mmCIF file with all atom_site columns, C-alpha atoms in Angstrom:
data_model
loop_
_atom_site.group_PDB
_atom_site.id
_atom_site.type_symbol
_atom_site.label_atom_id
_atom_site.label_alt_id
_atom_site.label_comp_id
_atom_site.label_asym_id
_atom_site.label_entity_id
_atom_site.label_seq_id
_atom_site.pdbx_PDB_ins_code
_atom_site.Cartn_x
_atom_site.Cartn_y
_atom_site.Cartn_z
_atom_site.occupancy
_atom_site.B_iso_or_equiv
_atom_site.pdbx_formal_charge
_atom_site.auth_seq_id
_atom_site.auth_comp_id
_atom_site.auth_asym_id
_atom_site.auth_atom_id
_atom_site.pdbx_PDB_model_num
ATOM 1   C CA . ALA A 1 1   ? -14.259 9.944   26.533 1.00 0.00 ? 814 ALA A CA 1
ATOM 2   C CA . GLY A 1 2   ? -12.571 9.369   23.157 1.00 0.00 ? 815 GLY A CA 1
ATOM 3   C CA . ALA A 1 3   ? -15.651 7.963   21.476 1.00 0.00 ? 816 ALA A CA 1
ATOM 4   C CA . ILE A 1 4   ? -17.762 10.822  22.770 1.00 0.00 ? 817 ILE A CA 1
ATOM 5   C CA . LEU A 1 5   ? -15.256 13.472  21.581 1.00 0.00 ? 818 LEU A CA 1
ATOM 6   C CA . LEU A 1 6   ? -14.884 11.902  18.082 1.00 0.00 ? 819 LEU A CA 1
ATOM 7   C CA . ALA A 1 7   ? -18.574 11.229  17.382 1.00 0.00 ? 820 ALA A CA 1
ATOM 8   C CA . SER A 1 8   ? -20.524 13.318  14.997 1.00 0.00 ? 821 SER A CA 1
ATOM 9   C CA . GLU A 1 9   ? -23.598 13.003  17.344 1.00 0.00 ? 822 GLU A CA 1
ATOM 10  C CA . VAL A 1 10  ? -23.753 12.805  21.129 1.00 0.00 ? 823 VAL A CA 1
ATOM 11  C CA . THR A 1 11  ? -26.863 12.423  23.285 1.00 0.00 ? 824 THR A CA 1
ATOM 12  C CA . ASN A 1 12  ? -27.684 12.055  26.954 1.00 0.00 ? 825 ASN A CA 1
ATOM 13  C CA . PRO A 1 13  ? -27.187 15.026  27.198 1.00 0.00 ? 826 PRO A CA 1
ATOM 14  C CA . ALA A 1 14  ? -26.548 16.376  23.712 1.00 0.00 ? 827 ALA A CA 1
ATOM 15  C CA . GLN A 1 15  ? -23.236 18.132  23.424 1.00 0.00 ? 828 GLN A CA 1
ATOM 16  C CA . GLN A 1 16  ? -20.842 19.449  20.821 1.00 0.00 ? 829 GLN A CA 1
ATOM 17  C CA . SER A 1 17  ? -17.881 17.201  19.943 1.00 0.00 ? 830 SER A CA 1
ATOM 18  C CA . LEU A 1 18  ? -15.044 17.193  17.440 1.00 0.00 ? 831 LEU A CA 1
ATOM 19  C CA . ALA A 1 19  ? -17.252 15.267  14.872 1.00 0.00 ? 832 ALA A CA 1
ATOM 20  C CA . LEU A 1 20  ? -14.395 13.505  13.256 1.00 0.00 ? 833 LEU A CA 1
ATOM 21  C CA . LEU A 1 21  ? -16.216 10.192  12.866 1.00 0.00 ? 834 LEU A CA 1
ATOM 22  C CA . ASP A 1 22  ? -19.662 9.468   11.406 1.00 0.00 ? 835 ASP A CA 1
ATOM 23  C CA . MET A 1 23  ? -21.215 7.782   14.468 1.00 0.00 ? 836 MET A CA 1
ATOM 24  C CA . ALA A 1 24  ? -23.775 8.468   17.166 1.00 0.00 ? 837 ALA A CA 1
ATOM 25  C CA . VAL A 1 25  ? -23.112 7.814   20.874 1.00 0.00 ? 838 VAL A CA 1
ATOM 26  C CA . GLU A 1 26  ? -25.197 7.999   23.928 1.00 0.00 ? 839 GLU A CA 1
ATOM 27  C CA . ARG A 1 27  ? -23.302 9.033   27.108 1.00 0.00 ? 840 ARG A CA 1
ATOM 28  C CA . ASN A 1 28  ? -23.343 6.717   30.072 1.00 0.00 ? 841 ASN A CA 1
ATOM 29  C CA . ALA A 1 29  ? -25.823 4.442   28.452 1.00 0.00 ? 842 ALA A CA 1
ATOM 30  C CA . TYR A 1 30  ? -24.918 1.230   30.350 1.00 0.00 ? 843 TYR A CA 1
ATOM 31  C CA . GLY A 1 31  ? -25.646 3.046   33.679 1.00 0.00 ? 844 GLY A CA 1
ATOM 32  C CA . ARG A 1 32  ? -23.855 4.861   36.474 1.00 0.00 ? 845 ARG A CA 1
ATOM 33  C CA . GLN A 1 33  ? -20.542 3.949   38.066 1.00 0.00 ? 846 GLN A CA 1
ATOM 34  C CA . LEU A 1 34  ? -22.369 1.353   40.159 1.00 0.00 ? 847 LEU A CA 1
ATOM 35  C CA . ASP A 1 35  ? -23.385 -0.369  36.953 1.00 0.00 ? 848 ASP A CA 1
ATOM 36  C CA . SER A 1 36  ? -19.738 -0.932  35.764 1.00 0.00 ? 849 SER A CA 1
ATOM 37  C CA . ARG A 1 37  ? -19.086 -4.515  34.537 1.00 0.00 ? 850 ARG A CA 1
ATOM 38  C CA . VAL A 1 38  ? -16.566 -6.893  33.187 1.00 0.00 ? 851 VAL A CA 1
ATOM 39  C CA . VAL A 1 39  ? -17.854 -9.053  30.350 1.00 0.00 ? 852 VAL A CA 1
ATOM 40  C CA . ARG A 1 40  ? -16.600 -11.540 27.768 1.00 0.00 ? 853 ARG A CA 1
ATOM 41  C CA . LEU A 1 41  ? -17.133 -10.547 24.161 1.00 0.00 ? 854 LEU A CA 1
ATOM 42  C CA . SER A 1 42  ? -17.728 -13.466 21.843 1.00 0.00 ? 855 SER A CA 1
ATOM 43  C CA . GLY A 1 43  ? -17.927 -13.167 18.115 1.00 0.00 ? 856 GLY A CA 1
ATOM 44  C CA . HIS A 1 44  ? -15.399 -10.400 17.827 1.00 0.00 ? 857 HIS A CA 1
ATOM 45  C CA . GLN A 1 45  ? -13.081 -10.043 14.757 1.00 0.00 ? 858 GLN A CA 1
ATOM 46  C CA . LEU A 1 46  ? -9.784  -9.863  16.637 1.00 0.00 ? 859 LEU A CA 1
ATOM 47  C CA . GLY A 1 47  ? -8.779  -13.512 16.295 1.00 0.00 ? 860 GLY A CA 1
ATOM 48  C CA . GLY A 1 48  ? -8.196  -16.097 18.890 1.00 0.00 ? 861 GLY A CA 1
ATOM 49  C CA . ASP A 1 49  ? -10.683 -18.633 20.167 1.00 0.00 ? 862 ASP A CA 1
ATOM 50  C CA . ALA A 1 50  ? -11.479 -17.162 23.549 1.00 0.00 ? 863 ALA A CA 1
ATOM 51  C CA . GLY A 1 51  ? -13.897 -14.421 24.263 1.00 0.00 ? 864 GLY A CA 1
ATOM 52  C CA . MET A 1 52  ? -12.252 -11.016 24.807 1.00 0.00 ? 865 MET A CA 1
ATOM 53  C CA . GLU A 1 53  ? -12.551 -9.410  28.238 1.00 0.00 ? 866 GLU A CA 1
ATOM 54  C CA . ALA A 1 54  ? -14.093 -5.938  28.158 1.00 0.00 ? 867 ALA A CA 1
ATOM 55  C CA . VAL A 1 55  ? -14.358 -3.578  31.154 1.00 0.00 ? 868 VAL A CA 1
ATOM 56  C CA . PHE A 1 56  ? -17.211 -1.135  30.920 1.00 0.00 ? 869 PHE A CA 1
ATOM 57  C CA . ILE A 1 57  ? -17.129 1.909   33.321 1.00 0.00 ? 870 ILE A CA 1
ATOM 58  C CA . ARG A 1 58  ? -19.858 4.593   32.694 1.00 0.00 ? 871 ARG A CA 1
ATOM 59  C CA . ALA A 1 59  ? -19.539 3.634   29.000 1.00 0.00 ? 872 ALA A CA 1
ATOM 60  C CA . PRO A 1 60  ? -21.338 5.197   26.139 1.00 0.00 ? 873 PRO A CA 1
ATOM 61  C CA . ILE A 1 61  ? -23.304 3.122   23.653 1.00 0.00 ? 874 ILE A CA 1
ATOM 62  C CA . ILE A 1 62  ? -22.617 3.468   19.946 1.00 0.00 ? 875 ILE A CA 1
ATOM 63  C CA . ARG A 1 63  ? -26.118 3.893   18.486 1.00 0.00 ? 876 ARG A CA 1
ATOM 64  C CA . ARG A 1 64  ? -25.064 4.347   14.947 1.00 0.00 ? 877 ARG A CA 1
ATOM 65  C CA . VAL A 1 65  ? -21.927 3.601   12.810 1.00 0.00 ? 878 VAL A CA 1
ATOM 66  C CA . GLY A 1 66  ? -21.817 5.498   9.629  1.00 0.00 ? 879 GLY A CA 1
ATOM 67  C CA . ASP A 1 67  ? -19.731 5.347   6.448  1.00 0.00 ? 880 ASP A CA 1
ATOM 68  C CA . GLY A 1 68  ? -16.121 4.050   6.838  1.00 0.00 ? 881 GLY A CA 1
ATOM 69  C CA . GLY A 1 69  ? -16.788 2.335   10.187 1.00 0.00 ? 882 GLY A CA 1
ATOM 70  C CA . VAL A 1 70  ? -16.175 -1.480  10.546 1.00 0.00 ? 883 VAL A CA 1
ATOM 71  C CA . ILE A 1 71  ? -17.640 -3.061  13.669 1.00 0.00 ? 884 ILE A CA 1
ATOM 72  C CA . LEU A 1 72  ? -15.009 -5.297  15.176 1.00 0.00 ? 885 LEU A CA 1
ATOM 73  C CA . ALA A 1 73  ? -16.792 -6.292  18.402 1.00 0.00 ? 886 ALA A CA 1
ATOM 74  C CA . SER A 1 74  ? -20.420 -5.944  19.892 1.00 0.00 ? 887 SER A CA 1
ATOM 75  C CA . TYR A 1 75  ? -21.968 -6.284  23.294 1.00 0.00 ? 888 TYR A CA 1
ATOM 76  C CA . GLN A 1 76  ? -25.753 -6.810  23.842 1.00 0.00 ? 889 GLN A CA 1
ATOM 77  C CA . GLY A 1 77  ? -26.207 -6.142  20.082 1.00 0.00 ? 890 GLY A CA 1
ATOM 78  C CA . THR A 1 78  ? -24.473 -2.830  19.990 1.00 0.00 ? 891 THR A CA 1
ATOM 79  C CA . PRO A 1 79  ? -20.965 -1.950  18.662 1.00 0.00 ? 892 PRO A CA 1
ATOM 80  C CA . VAL A 1 80  ? -18.227 -1.634  21.281 1.00 0.00 ? 893 VAL A CA 1
ATOM 81  C CA . LEU A 1 81  ? -15.137 -1.658  19.117 1.00 0.00 ? 894 LEU A CA 1
ATOM 82  C CA . VAL A 1 82  ? -15.131 0.134   15.711 1.00 0.00 ? 895 VAL A CA 1
ATOM 83  C CA . ASP A 1 83  ? -12.329 0.602   13.175 1.00 0.00 ? 896 ASP A CA 1
ATOM 84  C CA . PHE A 1 84  ? -12.554 3.907   11.162 1.00 0.00 ? 897 PHE A CA 1
ATOM 85  C CA . GLY A 1 85  ? -9.196  3.530   9.321  1.00 0.00 ? 898 GLY A CA 1
ATOM 86  C CA . ARG A 1 86  ? -6.993  5.919   11.053 1.00 0.00 ? 899 ARG A CA 1
ATOM 87  C CA . HIS A 1 87  ? -9.113  5.800   14.187 1.00 0.00 ? 900 HIS A CA 1
ATOM 88  C CA . LEU A 1 88  ? -10.009 2.992   16.514 1.00 0.00 ? 901 LEU A CA 1
ATOM 89  C CA . VAL A 1 89  ? -12.852 3.558   18.906 1.00 0.00 ? 902 VAL A CA 1
ATOM 90  C CA . ALA A 1 90  ? -13.686 1.458   21.967 1.00 0.00 ? 903 ALA A CA 1
ATOM 91  C CA . THR A 1 91  ? -16.462 2.052   24.486 1.00 0.00 ? 904 THR A CA 1
ATOM 92  C CA . PHE A 1 92  ? -14.716 -0.294  26.994 1.00 0.00 ? 905 PHE A CA 1
ATOM 93  C CA . HIS A 1 93  ? -11.299 0.010   28.632 1.00 0.00 ? 906 HIS A CA 1
ATOM 94  C CA . PRO A 1 94  ? -8.839  -2.412  27.034 1.00 0.00 ? 907 PRO A CA 1
ATOM 95  C CA . GLU A 1 95  ? -6.101  -1.038  29.266 1.00 0.00 ? 908 GLU A CA 1
ATOM 96  C CA . LEU A 1 96  ? -7.748  -2.671  32.254 1.00 0.00 ? 909 LEU A CA 1
ATOM 97  C CA . SER A 1 97  ? -7.642  -6.090  30.781 1.00 0.00 ? 910 SER A CA 1
ATOM 98  C CA . SER A 1 98  ? -4.669  -8.488  30.370 1.00 0.00 ? 911 SER A CA 1
ATOM 99  C CA . ASP A 1 99  ? -5.920  -9.334  26.829 1.00 0.00 ? 912 ASP A CA 1
ATOM 100 C CA . PRO A 1 100 ? -3.469  -7.723  24.353 1.00 0.00 ? 913 PRO A CA 1
ATOM 101 C CA . ARG A 1 101 ? -5.623  -7.893  21.217 1.00 0.00 ? 914 ARG A CA 1
ATOM 102 C CA . VAL A 1 102 ? -6.981  -4.324  21.054 1.00 0.00 ? 915 VAL A CA 1
ATOM 103 C CA . HIS A 1 103 ? -3.461  -2.969  21.905 1.00 0.00 ? 916 HIS A CA 1
ATOM 104 C CA . SER A 1 104 ? -1.961  -5.185  19.196 1.00 0.00 ? 917 SER A CA 1
ATOM 105 C CA . LEU A 1 105 ? -4.455  -3.898  16.616 1.00 0.00 ? 918 LEU A CA 1
ATOM 106 C CA . PHE A 1 106 ? -3.627  -0.311  17.629 1.00 0.00 ? 919 PHE A CA 1
ATOM 107 C CA . LEU A 1 107 ? 0.095   -0.959  17.232 1.00 0.00 ? 920 LEU A CA 1
ATOM 108 C CA . GLU A 1 108 ? -0.433  -2.534  13.867 1.00 0.00 ? 921 GLU A CA 1
ATOM 109 C CA . LYS A 1 109 ? -2.270  0.680   12.823 1.00 0.00 ? 922 LYS A CA 1
ATOM 110 C CA . VAL A 1 110 ? 0.428   3.077   13.925 1.00 0.00 ? 923 VAL A CA 1
ATOM 111 C CA . ARG A 1 111 ? 3.457   0.985   12.840 1.00 0.00 ? 924 ARG A CA 1
ATOM 112 C CA . PRO A 1 112 ? 5.145   2.567   9.838  1.00 0.00 ? 925 PRO A CA 1
#
């Protein structure tokens, strides 16, 4: 829900959002609840040799990342983890994985 609320453009269906980040998202784009999945993300920029586990549940797809966004991980050619400086956006659920990398990055960002 966070990616949807923060995006400047939301489709499927179109809706208003807070429009805090220059990105476009499509709601539920990976499918319905039955289409939820657990995948391994290779080629991400969070360090470590192993692929990072990502749990997708009725997830949106990020269709466009605008100015200020740095893509940290992708799945099937679309961004799933994007760093916008003060904001970190994931379209998967890192809290459902035992991999601490997304949480560690978040803690680094908020640590004084």
